[in-house]
CSV table of C-alpha atoms and ligand atoms in Angstrom, one decimal:
chain,number,residue,atom,x,y,z
A,1,UNK,CA,27.1,-15.2,19.3
A,2,UNK,CA,25.9,-11.8,20.0
A,3,UNK,CA,22.9,-11.0,18.0
A,4,UNK,CA,23.2,-8.0,15.6
A,5,UNK,CA,20.4,-6.5,13.7
A,6,UNK,CA,20.3,-3.4,11.4
A,7,UNK,CA,17.8,-1.1,10.4
A,8,UNK,CA,19.1,0.7,7.0
A,9,UNK,CA,16.7,3.3,5.6
A,10,UNK,CA,17.3,4.9,2.4
A,11,UNK,CA,16.6,8.6,2.5
A,12,UNK,CA,14.2,8.7,-0.5
A,13,UNK,CA,11.2,10.0,1.4
A,14,UNK,CA,9.8,10.4,4.7
A,15,UNK,CA,9.6,7.2,7.0
A,16,UNK,CA,6.4,5.2,6.6
A,17,UNK,CA,4.5,3.1,8.9
A,18,UNK,CA,6.1,0.0,7.2
A,19,UNK,CA,9.5,1.3,7.7
A,20,UNK,CA,9.1,2.0,11.3
A,21,UNK,CA,7.4,-1.4,11.9
A,22,UNK,CA,10.6,-2.9,10.6
A,23,UNK,CA,12.6,-0.8,13.0
A,24,UNK,CA,10.5,-2.0,15.8
A,25,UNK,CA,10.8,-5.7,15.0
A,26,UNK,CA,14.6,-5.5,14.7
A,27,UNK,CA,14.9,-3.5,17.9
A,28,UNK,CA,12.5,-5.9,19.9
A,29,UNK,CA,14.6,-8.8,18.8
A,30,UNK,CA,17.8,-7.2,19.8
A,31,UNK,CA,16.4,-6.3,23.2
A,32,UNK,CA,15.0,-9.7,23.6
A,33,UNK,CA,18.3,-11.4,22.8
A,34,UNK,CA,20.6,-9.0,24.5
A,35,UNK,CA,22.0,-8.0,21.1
A,36,UNK,CA,22.7,-4.8,19.3
A,37,UNK,CA,20.4,-2.6,17.3
A,38,UNK,CA,22.5,-0.9,14.4
A,39,UNK,CA,21.2,2.1,12.2
A,40,UNK,CA,22.9,2.6,8.9
A,41,UNK,CA,22.0,5.2,6.2
A,42,UNK,CA,21.9,3.8,2.6
A,43,UNK,CA,22.2,6.9,0.8
A,44,UNK,CA,23.8,5.5,-2.4
A,45,UNK,CA,20.9,6.3,-4.6
A,46,UNK,CA,21.7,9.9,-5.6
A,47,UNK,CA,19.2,10.3,-8.4
A,48,UNK,CA,17.9,14.0,-7.7
A,49,UNK,CA,14.2,12.7,-8.2
A,50,UNK,CA,14.7,10.3,-5.2
A,51,UNK,CA,17.4,11.5,-2.9
A,52,UNK,CA,16.0,13.5,0.0
A,53,UNK,CA,18.6,14.6,2.5
A,54,UNK,CA,15.9,16.6,4.2
A,55,UNK,CA,14.3,13.6,5.7
A,56,UNK,CA,17.4,12.2,7.3
A,57,UNK,CA,17.1,14.1,10.7
A,58,UNK,CA,13.5,12.6,11.0
A,59,UNK,CA,14.8,8.9,10.9
A,60,UNK,CA,16.5,9.3,14.4
A,61,UNK,CA,14.1,11.4,15.9
A,62,UNK,CA,11.2,9.1,14.9
A,63,UNK,CA,13.0,6.2,16.5
A,64,UNK,CA,13.8,8.2,19.7
A,65,UNK,CA,10.1,9.2,20.0
A,66,UNK,CA,9.4,5.6,20.3
A,67,UNK,CA,12.1,5.2,22.9
A,68,UNK,CA,14.2,3.3,20.4
A,69,UNK,CA,17.9,4.3,21.0
A,70,UNK,CA,20.3,2.6,18.5
A,71,UNK,CA,23.4,1.1,19.9
A,72,UNK,CA,25.5,2.1,16.7
A,73,UNK,CA,24.5,4.9,14.5
A,74,UNK,CA,25.8,7.8,12.3
A,75,UNK,CA,25.6,10.2,15.2
A,76,UNK,CA,27.1,8.2,18.0
A,77,UNK,CA,29.4,5.9,15.7
A,78,UNK,CA,30.6,2.6,16.8
A,79,UNK,CA,33.0,0.0,16.2
A,80,UNK,CA,32.3,-0.7,12.7
A,81,UNK,CA,31.5,2.8,11.2
A,82,UNK,CA,31.0,4.9,9.4
A,83,UNK,CA,27.3,4.2,9.3
A,84,UNK,CA,26.5,6.2,6.3
A,85,UNK,CA,27.0,4.5,3.0
A,86,UNK,CA,28.3,7.4,0.9
A,87,UNK,CA,31.2,7.6,3.5
A,88,UNK,CA,32.2,4.1,2.7
A,89,UNK,CA,32.7,4.1,-1.1
A,90,UNK,CA,36.3,2.7,-1.0
A,91,UNK,CA,35.0,-0.4,0.8
A,92,UNK,CA,32.7,-1.2,-2.0
A,93,UNK,CA,35.1,-0.5,-4.8
A,94,UNK,CA,37.7,-2.8,-3.1
A,95,UNK,CA,35.0,-5.6,-2.6
A,96,UNK,CA,34.2,-5.3,-6.3
A,97,UNK,CA,37.7,-5.5,-7.4
A,98,UNK,CA,38.2,-8.7,-5.3
A,99,UNK,CA,35.3,-10.1,-7.1
A,100,UNK,CA,36.8,-9.3,-10.6
A,101,UNK,CA,39.9,-10.7,-9.5
A,102,UNK,CA,38.3,-14.0,-8.3
A,103,UNK,CA,36.3,-14.3,-11.6
A,104,UNK,CA,32.9,-13.9,-9.7
A,105,UNK,CA,32.3,-10.4,-11.2
A,106,UNK,CA,33.4,-8.5,-14.5
A,107,UNK,CA,33.6,-5.2,-16.0
A,108,UNK,CA,30.9,-4.4,-18.5
A,109,UNK,CA,31.7,-1.7,-21.0
A,110,UNK,CA,28.3,-1.7,-22.8
A,111,UNK,CA,27.0,1.8,-23.1
A,112,UNK,CA,23.6,2.9,-21.6
A,113,UNK,CA,22.4,3.1,-25.3
A,114,UNK,CA,23.4,-0.6,-25.9
A,115,UNK,CA,21.6,-1.8,-22.7
A,116,UNK,CA,18.4,0.4,-23.6
A,117,UNK,CA,18.3,-0.9,-27.3
A,118,UNK,CA,18.8,-4.5,-25.8
A,119,UNK,CA,16.0,-4.0,-23.5
A,120,UNK,CA,13.6,-2.5,-26.1
A,121,UNK,CA,14.2,-5.5,-28.4
A,122,UNK,CA,13.5,-8.0,-25.7
A,123,UNK,CA,10.3,-6.2,-24.8
A,124,UNK,CA,9.2,-6.1,-28.3
A,125,UNK,CA,9.9,-9.8,-28.5
A,126,UNK,CA,8.1,-10.5,-25.5
A,127,UNK,CA,11.4,-11.9,-23.8
A,128,UNK,CA,12.3,-11.5,-20.2
A,129,UNK,CA,14.4,-8.3,-20.0
A,130,UNK,CA,18.1,-8.6,-18.8
A,131,UNK,CA,21.7,-8.1,-19.8
A,132,UNK,CA,22.9,-10.5,-22.6
A,133,UNK,CA,26.4,-11.1,-20.9
A,134,UNK,CA,28.3,-9.8,-24.0
A,135,UNK,CA,31.1,-8.5,-21.7
A,136,UNK,CA,31.2,-11.6,-19.6
A,137,UNK,CA,33.0,-13.3,-22.3
A,138,UNK,CA,35.4,-10.7,-23.6
A,139,UNK,CA,39.0,-11.8,-24.5
A,140,UNK,CA,42.0,-10.2,-22.8
A,141,UNK,CA,42.8,-8.1,-25.9
A,142,UNK,CA,39.1,-6.9,-26.4
A,143,UNK,CA,39.3,-6.0,-22.8
A,144,UNK,CA,42.5,-4.2,-23.2
A,145,UNK,CA,41.2,-2.1,-26.0
A,146,UNK,CA,38.2,-1.0,-23.9
A,147,UNK,CA,40.2,-0.4,-20.8
A,148,UNK,CA,40.0,3.3,-21.1
A,149,UNK,CA,36.2,3.3,-21.4
A,150,UNK,CA,33.6,3.7,-18.6
A,151,UNK,CA,32.3,0.5,-17.1
A,152,UNK,CA,30.2,-0.9,-14.5
A,153,UNK,CA,30.9,-4.1,-12.5
A,154,UNK,CA,28.4,-7.0,-12.8
A,155,UNK,CA,28.1,-10.2,-10.9
A,156,UNK,CA,28.8,-13.4,-12.9
A,157,UNK,CA,25.6,-15.2,-11.8
A,158,UNK,CA,26.0,-19.0,-12.4
A,159,UNK,CA,24.4,-20.0,-15.5
A,160,UNK,CA,23.1,-23.2,-14.0
A,161,UNK,CA,21.7,-24.6,-10.8
A,162,UNK,CA,19.6,-23.1,-8.1
A,163,UNK,CA,20.4,-20.7,-5.5
A,164,UNK,CA,18.7,-21.9,-2.3
A,165,UNK,CA,18.2,-20.2,1.1
A,166,UNK,CA,16.1,-20.4,4.2
A,167,UNK,CA,13.7,-17.7,5.4
A,168,UNK,CA,12.8,-17.9,9.0
A,169,UNK,CA,9.3,-16.9,8.1
A,170,UNK,CA,8.8,-18.3,4.6
A,171,UNK,CA,11.0,-21.6,4.8
A,172,UNK,CA,13.1,-23.0,2.2
A,173,UNK,CA,13.2,-21.0,-1.0
A,174,UNK,CA,14.9,-22.0,-4.3
A,175,UNK,CA,15.4,-19.8,-7.4
A,176,UNK,CA,16.5,-21.0,-10.8
A,177,UNK,CA,20.0,-19.2,-11.4
A,178,UNK,CA,19.1,-18.9,-15.2
A,179,UNK,CA,16.3,-16.7,-14.2
A,180,UNK,CA,18.6,-14.1,-12.6
A,181,UNK,CA,20.2,-11.2,-14.3
A,182,UNK,CA,24.0,-10.4,-14.0
A,183,UNK,CA,23.2,-7.7,-11.8
A,184,UNK,CA,25.1,-4.5,-11.7
A,185,UNK,CA,27.3,-4.2,-8.4
A,186,UNK,CA,29.3,-1.0,-9.2
A,187,UNK,CA,28.0,1.9,-11.2
A,188,UNK,CA,30.4,3.6,-13.6
A,189,UNK,CA,30.8,6.6,-11.4
A,190,UNK,CA,32.3,4.3,-8.8
A,191,UNK,CA,29.0,4.2,-6.6
A,192,UNK,CA,27.8,0.8,-5.5
A,193,UNK,CA,24.3,-0.5,-6.1
A,194,UNK,CA,22.0,-1.2,-3.1
A,195,UNK,CA,22.8,-4.9,-3.5
A,196,UNK,CA,26.5,-4.6,-3.2
A,197,UNK,CA,26.7,-2.0,-0.6
A,198,UNK,CA,23.9,-3.8,1.6
A,199,UNK,CA,25.8,-7.1,1.4
A,200,UNK,CA,29.1,-5.7,2.1
A,201,UNK,CA,28.0,-3.6,5.0
A,202,UNK,CA,25.8,-6.5,6.5
A,203,UNK,CA,28.8,-8.7,6.4
A,204,UNK,CA,31.5,-6.2,7.7
A,205,UNK,CA,29.1,-5.0,10.5
A,206,UNK,CA,28.7,-8.9,11.5
A,207,UNK,CA,25.0,-8.7,11.0
A,208,UNK,CA,23.5,-11.8,12.3
A,209,UNK,CA,19.8,-11.6,11.3
A,210,UNK,CA,18.4,-9.5,8.3
A,211,UNK,CA,14.8,-8.7,9.5
A,212,UNK,CA,13.1,-6.7,6.6
A,213,UNK,CA,9.9,-6.2,4.8
A,214,UNK,CA,8.7,-9.0,2.4
A,215,UNK,CA,9.3,-6.5,-0.6
A,216,UNK,CA,12.9,-7.4,-0.3
A,217,UNK,CA,12.3,-11.1,-0.6
A,218,UNK,CA,13.1,-11.2,-4.5
A,219,UNK,CA,16.3,-9.4,-4.0
A,220,UNK,CA,17.6,-12.1,-1.5
A,221,UNK,CA,18.7,-14.6,-3.9
A,222,UNK,CA,20.9,-11.8,-5.5
A,223,UNK,CA,22.2,-11.2,-1.9
A,224,UNK,CA,22.9,-14.9,-1.2
A,225,UNK,CA,24.8,-15.2,-4.6
A,226,UNK,CA,26.8,-12.2,-3.5
A,227,UNK,CA,27.6,-13.8,-0.1
A,228,UNK,CA,28.5,-17.1,-1.9
A,229,UNK,CA,30.8,-15.1,-4.5
A,230,UNK,CA,32.6,-13.5,-1.6
A,231,UNK,CA,32.9,-16.8,0.3
A,232,UNK,CA,31.0,-15.2,3.2
A,233,UNK,CA,28.5,-16.8,5.7
A,234,UNK,CA,25.0,-15.5,5.1
A,235,UNK,CA,22.8,-13.8,8.0
A,236,UNK,CA,19.5,-15.4,8.7
A,237,UNK,CA,16.8,-14.2,6.6
A,238,UNK,CA,13.6,-12.9,8.1
A,239,UNK,CA,11.0,-11.4,5.8
A,240,UNK,CA,8.1,-9.7,7.7
A,241,UNK,CA,4.9,-9.6,6.0
A,242,UNK,CA,3.5,-6.7,3.8
A,243,UNK,CA,1.2,-4.3,5.5
A,244,UNK,CA,-2.1,-3.9,3.7
A,245,UNK,CA,-5.1,-1.7,4.2
A,246,UNK,CA,-8.4,-2.9,5.4
A,247,UNK,CA,-9.5,-3.4,1.8
A,248,UNK,CA,-6.5,-5.8,1.5
A,249,UNK,CA,-4.7,-3.4,-0.9
A,250,UNK,CA,-1.2,-2.3,-0.7
A,251,UNK,CA,-1.1,0.4,2.2
A,252,UNK,CA,-1.1,3.8,0.6
A,253,UNK,CA,-2.3,7.3,1.4
A,254,UNK,CA,-5.8,6.1,0.7
A,255,UNK,CA,-5.8,4.3,4.0
A,256,UNK,CA,-5.1,7.4,5.9
A,257,UNK,CA,-1.7,9.0,6.3
A,258,UNK,CA,1.0,6.5,6.4
A,259,UNK,CA,3.7,9.1,7.0
A,260,UNK,CA,5.0,8.2,10.5
A,261,UNK,CA,5.8,11.8,11.7
A,262,UNK,CA,2.1,12.7,10.8
A,263,UNK,CA,1.1,10.3,13.8
A,264,UNK,CA,3.4,11.9,16.0
A,265,UNK,CA,1.9,15.3,14.9
A,266,UNK,CA,-1.6,14.2,15.5
A,267,UNK,CA,-1.0,13.3,19.1
A,268,UNK,CA,-0.6,9.5,18.9
A,269,UNK,CA,1.5,8.3,22.1
A,270,UNK,CA,4.8,6.5,21.6
A,271,UNK,CA,3.5,3.5,23.6
A,272,UNK,CA,0.5,3.0,21.5
A,273,UNK,CA,2.5,3.4,18.2
A,274,UNK,CA,4.9,0.9,19.5
A,275,UNK,CA,2.1,-1.5,20.5
A,276,UNK,CA,0.2,-1.3,17.4
A,277,UNK,CA,3.0,-1.4,14.8
A,278,UNK,CA,4.8,-4.5,16.7
A,279,UNK,CA,1.5,-6.4,16.2
A,280,UNK,CA,1.5,-5.7,12.4
A,281,UNK,CA,2.8,-9.0,11.3
A,282,UNK,CA,4.0,-10.3,14.6
A,283,UNK,CA,1.7,-12.0,17.3
A,284,UNK,CA,2.7,-13.3,20.7
A,285,UNK,CA,0.1,-16.1,20.0
A,286,UNK,CA,-2.3,-15.0,22.6
A,287,UNK,CA,-5.5,-13.1,22.7
A,288,UNK,CA,-4.6,-9.7,24.0
A,289,UNK,CA,-4.2,-6.4,22.5
A,290,UNK,CA,-2.5,-4.1,24.8
A,291,UNK,CA,1.3,-4.8,25.8
A,292,UNK,CA,3.7,-2.4,27.4
A,293,UNK,CA,7.3,-2.3,25.8
A,294,UNK,CA,8.5,-4.6,28.3
A,295,UNK,CA,5.8,-7.0,27.6
A,296,UNK,CA,6.6,-7.0,23.9
A,297,UNK,CA,10.3,-7.7,24.6
A,298,UNK,CA,9.5,-10.5,26.9
A,299,UNK,CA,7.2,-12.0,24.4
A,300,UNK,CA,9.1,-11.4,21.3
A,301,UNK,CA,10.4,-14.3,19.1
A,302,UNK,CA,11.0,-14.6,15.2
A,303,UNK,CA,8.6,-17.6,15.3
A,304,UNK,CA,5.8,-15.0,16.0
A,305,UNK,CA,6.3,-13.3,12.7
A,306,UNK,CA,3.5,-14.5,10.3
A,307,UNK,CA,3.9,-15.0,6.5
A,308,UNK,CA,0.3,-13.6,6.1
A,309,UNK,CA,-0.2,-10.0,5.2
A,310,UNK,CA,-0.8,-7.6,8.3
A,311,UNK,CA,-3.9,-5.4,8.1
A,312,UNK,CA,-3.5,-1.8,8.9
A,313,UNK,CA,-6.7,-0.7,10.8
A,314,UNK,CA,-6.6,2.9,11.5
A,315,UNK,CA,-9.6,2.6,13.8
A,316,UNK,CA,-7.9,0.0,16.0
A,317,UNK,CA,-4.9,2.5,16.3
A,318,UNK,CA,-7.2,5.2,17.3
A,319,UNK,CA,-8.9,2.9,20.0
A,320,UNK,CA,-5.5,1.8,21.2
A,321,UNK,CA,-4.3,5.3,21.4
A,322,UNK,CA,-7.4,6.3,23.6
A,323,UNK,CA,-6.7,3.3,25.9
A,324,UNK,CA,-3.1,4.6,26.5
A,325,UNK,CA,-4.2,8.1,27.0
A,326,UNK,CA,-6.6,6.8,29.7
A,327,UNK,CA,-3.8,4.6,31.3
A,328,UNK,CA,-1.5,7.8,31.5
A,329,UNK,CA,-1.3,10.1,34.4
A,330,UNK,CA,-3.4,13.3,34.0
A,331,UNK,CA,-0.5,15.6,34.5
A,332,UNK,CA,1.4,13.8,31.5
A,333,UNK,CA,-1.8,14.3,29.4
A,334,UNK,CA,-2.0,17.9,30.3
A,335,UNK,CA,1.7,18.5,29.6
A,336,UNK,CA,1.5,16.8,26.1
A,337,UNK,CA,-2.0,18.8,25.2
A,338,UNK,CA,-0.6,22.3,26.1
A,339,UNK,CA,1.1,22.5,22.6
A,340,UNK,CA,-2.0,21.6,20.8
A,341,UNK,CA,-4.0,24.1,22.8
A,342,UNK,CA,-1.4,26.7,21.9
A,343,UNK,CA,-1.3,25.7,18.3
A,344,UNK,CA,-5.2,26.3,18.5
A,345,UNK,CA,-4.6,29.7,19.8
A,346,UNK,CA,-6.6,28.7,22.8
A,347,UNK,CA,-3.8,29.2,25.5
A,348,UNK,CA,-2.5,32.6,25.4
A,349,UNK,CA,-1.7,33.4,28.9
A,350,UNK,CA,-0.4,32.0,32.0
A,351,UNK,CA,-3.9,31.7,33.5
A,352,UNK,CA,-5.0,29.8,30.4
A,353,UNK,CA,-2.4,27.2,31.3
A,354,UNK,CA,-3.8,26.9,34.6
A,355,UNK,CA,-7.3,26.5,33.1
A,356,UNK,CA,-5.9,23.8,30.9
A,357,UNK,CA,-4.5,21.9,33.9
A,358,UNK,CA,-8.0,21.8,35.3
A,359,UNK,CA,-10.0,21.2,32.2
A,360,UNK,CA,-8.0,18.6,30.2
A,361,UNK,CA,-8.4,15.8,32.8
A,362,UNK,CA,-12.1,16.5,32.3
A,363,UNK,CA,-12.0,15.3,28.7
A,364,UNK,CA,-9.3,12.5,28.6
A,365,UNK,CA,-12.0,9.7,28.6
A,366,UNK,CA,-13.2,11.2,25.4
A,367,UNK,CA,-10.0,11.7,23.7
A,368,UNK,CA,-8.5,9.4,21.1
A,369,UNK,CA,-5.6,11.5,20.0
A,370,UNK,CA,-3.9,14.6,21.8
A,371,UNK,CA,-5.0,16.8,18.9
A,372,UNK,CA,-8.6,16.1,19.9
A,373,UNK,CA,-7.9,18.0,22.9
A,374,UNK,CA,-8.7,21.5,21.3
A,375,UNK,CA,-12.0,20.9,20.1
A,376,UNK,CA,-13.0,19.0,23.3
A,377,UNK,CA,-12.0,22.1,25.5
A,378,UNK,CA,-12.2,25.1,23.3
A,379,UNK,CA,-15.3,26.4,25.1
A,380,UNK,CA,-13.5,26.8,28.5
A,381,UNK,CA,-11.1,29.5,27.0
A,382,UNK,CA,-11.8,33.2,26.0
A,383,UNK,CA,-14.5,35.3,27.5
A,384,UNK,CA,-17.5,33.6,25.7
A,385,UNK,CA,-17.6,30.5,24.0
A,386,UNK,CA,-18.9,29.9,20.4
A,387,UNK,CA,-22.6,29.4,20.4
A,388,UNK,CA,-24.0,26.4,18.6
A,389,UNK,CA,-27.2,27.9,17.0
A,390,UNK,CA,-29.3,24.6,17.3
A,391,UNK,CA,-28.4,24.5,21.0
A,392,UNK,CA,-29.3,28.2,21.5
A,393,UNK,CA,-32.7,27.6,19.5
A,394,UNK,CA,-33.6,24.8,21.8
A,395,UNK,CA,-32.5,25.9,25.3
A,396,UNK,CA,-32.0,29.6,25.5
A,397,UNK,CA,-34.8,31.0,23.3
A,398,UNK,CA,-37.7,31.4,25.5
A,399,UNK,CA,-37.7,34.4,28.0
A,400,UNK,CA,-38.4,31.6,30.6
A,401,UNK,CA,-34.8,30.4,30.0
A,402,UNK,CA,-33.5,34.0,31.0
A,403,UNK,CA,-35.7,34.0,34.1
A,404,UNK,CA,-34.4,30.7,35.0
A,405,UNK,CA,-30.8,31.6,34.7
A,406,UNK,CA,-31.4,34.9,36.6
A,407,UNK,CA,-32.7,32.8,39.5
A,408,UNK,CA,-29.7,30.7,39.6
A,409,UNK,CA,-27.3,33.5,39.3
A,410,UNK,CA,-27.3,34.9,42.9
A,411,UNK,CA,-27.0,31.5,44.3
A,412,UNK,CA,-23.6,31.0,42.5
A,413,UNK,CA,-22.8,34.6,43.5
A,414,UNK,CA,-23.2,33.5,47.0
A,415,UNK,CA,-20.3,31.1,47.0
A,416,UNK,CA,-16.8,32.1,47.8
A,417,UNK,CA,-14.6,32.2,44.8
A,418,UNK,CA,-12.1,29.9,46.8
A,419,UNK,CA,-14.9,27.5,47.5
A,420,UNK,CA,-16.2,27.2,44.0
A,421,UNK,CA,-16.4,23.3,44.1
A,422,UNK,CA,-18.2,20.8,42.4
A,423,UNK,CA,-20.4,20.0,45.7
A,424,UNK,CA,-21.3,23.6,46.5
A,425,UNK,CA,-22.2,24.5,43.0
A,426,UNK,CA,-24.4,21.4,42.7
A,427,UNK,CA,-26.1,22.2,46.0
A,428,UNK,CA,-26.6,25.7,44.8
A,429,UNK,CA,-28.0,24.7,41.4
A,430,UNK,CA,-30.3,22.1,42.9
A,431,UNK,CA,-31.7,24.4,45.5
A,432,UNK,CA,-32.7,26.8,42.6
A,433,UNK,CA,-34.2,24.0,40.8
A,434,UNK,CA,-36.4,23.2,43.8
A,435,UNK,CA,-37.4,26.8,44.4
A,436,UNK,CA,-38.3,27.1,40.7
A,437,UNK,CA,-40.2,23.9,41.0
A,438,UNK,CA,-39.4,22.8,37.4
A,439,UNK,CA,-38.0,19.4,36.2
A,440,UNK,CA,-34.2,19.8,36.5
A,441,UNK,CA,-33.4,19.4,32.7
A,442,UNK,CA,-35.2,22.6,32.2
A,443,UNK,CA,-32.3,24.5,34.4
A,444,UNK,CA,-29.5,22.2,33.7
A,445,UNK,CA,-29.5,22.4,29.8
A,446,UNK,CA,-30.0,26.3,29.5
A,447,UNK,CA,-27.2,26.7,32.1
A,448,UNK,CA,-25.0,24.3,30.2
A,449,UNK,CA,-25.7,26.0,27.0
A,450,UNK,CA,-25.3,29.5,28.4
A,451,UNK,CA,-21.7,28.5,29.8
A,452,UNK,CA,-20.3,26.2,27.2
A,453,UNK,CA,-22.5,27.1,24.0
A,454,UNK,CA,-23.2,23.5,23.3
A,455,UNK,CA,-25.4,20.7,24.7
A,456,UNK,CA,-22.7,18.0,25.2
A,457,UNK,CA,-19.6,18.1,27.4
A,458,UNK,CA,-18.1,17.0,30.6
A,459,UNK,CA,-20.3,16.8,33.7
A,460,UNK,CA,-22.1,20.3,34.3
A,461,UNK,CA,-20.9,20.9,37.7
A,462,UNK,CA,-17.3,19.7,37.0
A,463,UNK,CA,-17.3,22.2,34.1
A,464,UNK,CA,-18.4,24.9,36.1
A,465,UNK,CA,-15.8,24.3,38.9
A,466,UNK,CA,-13.0,24.1,36.3
A,467,UNK,CA,-14.2,27.3,34.7
A,468,UNK,CA,-14.0,29.2,37.9
A,469,UNK,CA,-16.6,31.5,39.6
A,470,UNK,CA,-15.6,34.7,37.6
A,471,UNK,CA,-16.0,33.2,34.1
A,472,UNK,CA,-19.1,31.4,35.1
A,473,UNK,CA,-20.7,34.6,36.4
A,474,UNK,CA,-19.4,36.7,33.4
A,475,UNK,CA,-20.9,34.3,30.9
A,476,UNK,CA,-24.3,34.0,32.8
A,477,UNK,CA,-24.6,37.7,33.1
A,478,UNK,CA,-24.0,38.1,29.5
A,479,UNK,CA,-26.6,35.8,28.3
A,480,UNK,CA,-29.1,37.0,30.8
A,481,UNK,CA,-28.4,40.7,29.6
A,482,UNK,CA,-29.1,39.4,26.0
A,483,UNK,CA,-32.3,37.5,26.9
A,484,UNK,CA,-33.9,40.7,28.3
B,501,LIG,N1,17.8,0.6,2.2
B,501,LIG,C1,16.7,-0.4,2.1
B,501,LIG,C2,15.5,0.2,2.4
B,501,LIG,O1,15.4,1.5,2.5
B,501,LIG,C3,16.9,-1.5,3.2
B,501,LIG,C4,16.5,-2.7,2.5
B,501,LIG,C5,17.1,-4.0,3.5
B,501,LIG,O2,16.8,-4.0,4.8
B,501,LIG,O3,18.0,-4.6,3.1
B,501,LIG,O4,14.5,-0.3,2.8
């Protein structure tokens, strides 16, 4: 049996961390088992307050960002397409018709007004809400009379007994049938509900494992009943735990942005997101945090999915991303940083790009996200940096500082522009310090503040070498001129 798993997002909003976590678990399982990963669009909810066609393109691009290429999807197609539910309506209508014929479903002609009144009455009396099954017991003549009226199709849920199923994570589950409503399968406009479309598609697409978030666990008995009504074999059920914030509350905006694309925008690396999200609710059972995609696939098993809630720790993700930035080649980080520097209007010319190639590697050890590259390197760009007033107050205020810098300047001028290297710069500065006969911080700090506008940053001599002779002299002269 070939494993076939699916990721079926509904375009009701941007993809969130939890959606993508589910996609990752499915994909890892498919890869591990040599199976197929199917992407399907569940777009049957056309309520204008929920339907968001604008988010559809991001679904594929988010997955591709992570290196996940579905084996079958709505762009490349596949043997059991179409992969968009709104293009499969006749299938659901036919399936509903079949259930009516076999007596497993029935047409319900109750008006929305009647259903609303029924519900209101139940609520008033403190009873559980649900359909009272009036149309389930219509006689043939009654049905004939109503046949021109609009109707929905409802599942005739068994009135007694239990629905039993096994979840790979949560074990055996049983639900009393009398607690289940005769759910709507087909709406009066001929469109299916999520339950019908989902089950018909999972069956017709030969899905072997339904791996999804635990929020779908309460819907599962309804699905099991549908499989039974059709006489189809159920897939294996795998419900991955909910994702909670560090305060153990349901993940929401309060815990930082949960929109997946936002993490891409902020400069998280695909391998960091893949690693971090895979570990939300799944564990390879060892005490290690960093896993390459290959490691994740090797170690993946459904047994590793835990029933306990997963905790989303944004700081851990930041840490992990920093680790992956440092594992990456400097040229990759430079390439990925350039758009952020352009966005911050730091890179304007070809020369600025060359400068970026020299300076980004100096700050990667302090970067946790790519977007941090701009504030860490901004002082390299432009003629003069922004000066931090406290730093200036402390290190560039006294006229001695101007004298100190003026002493260093000719030594730097003496180095040829194409030999403006860390070693020669350091030798020049150190000989100046010796000649001045002052403790070295009294030279190093004013020099750093004059050149970078601040007191912290990468090593001073590395900074100067990357900045280049011309800019170093320009900035020093400008500061010296100001001091006198
Ligand atoms: N369309 C549902 C969603 O957006 C899919 C749930 C399922 O996996 O069955 O989450």
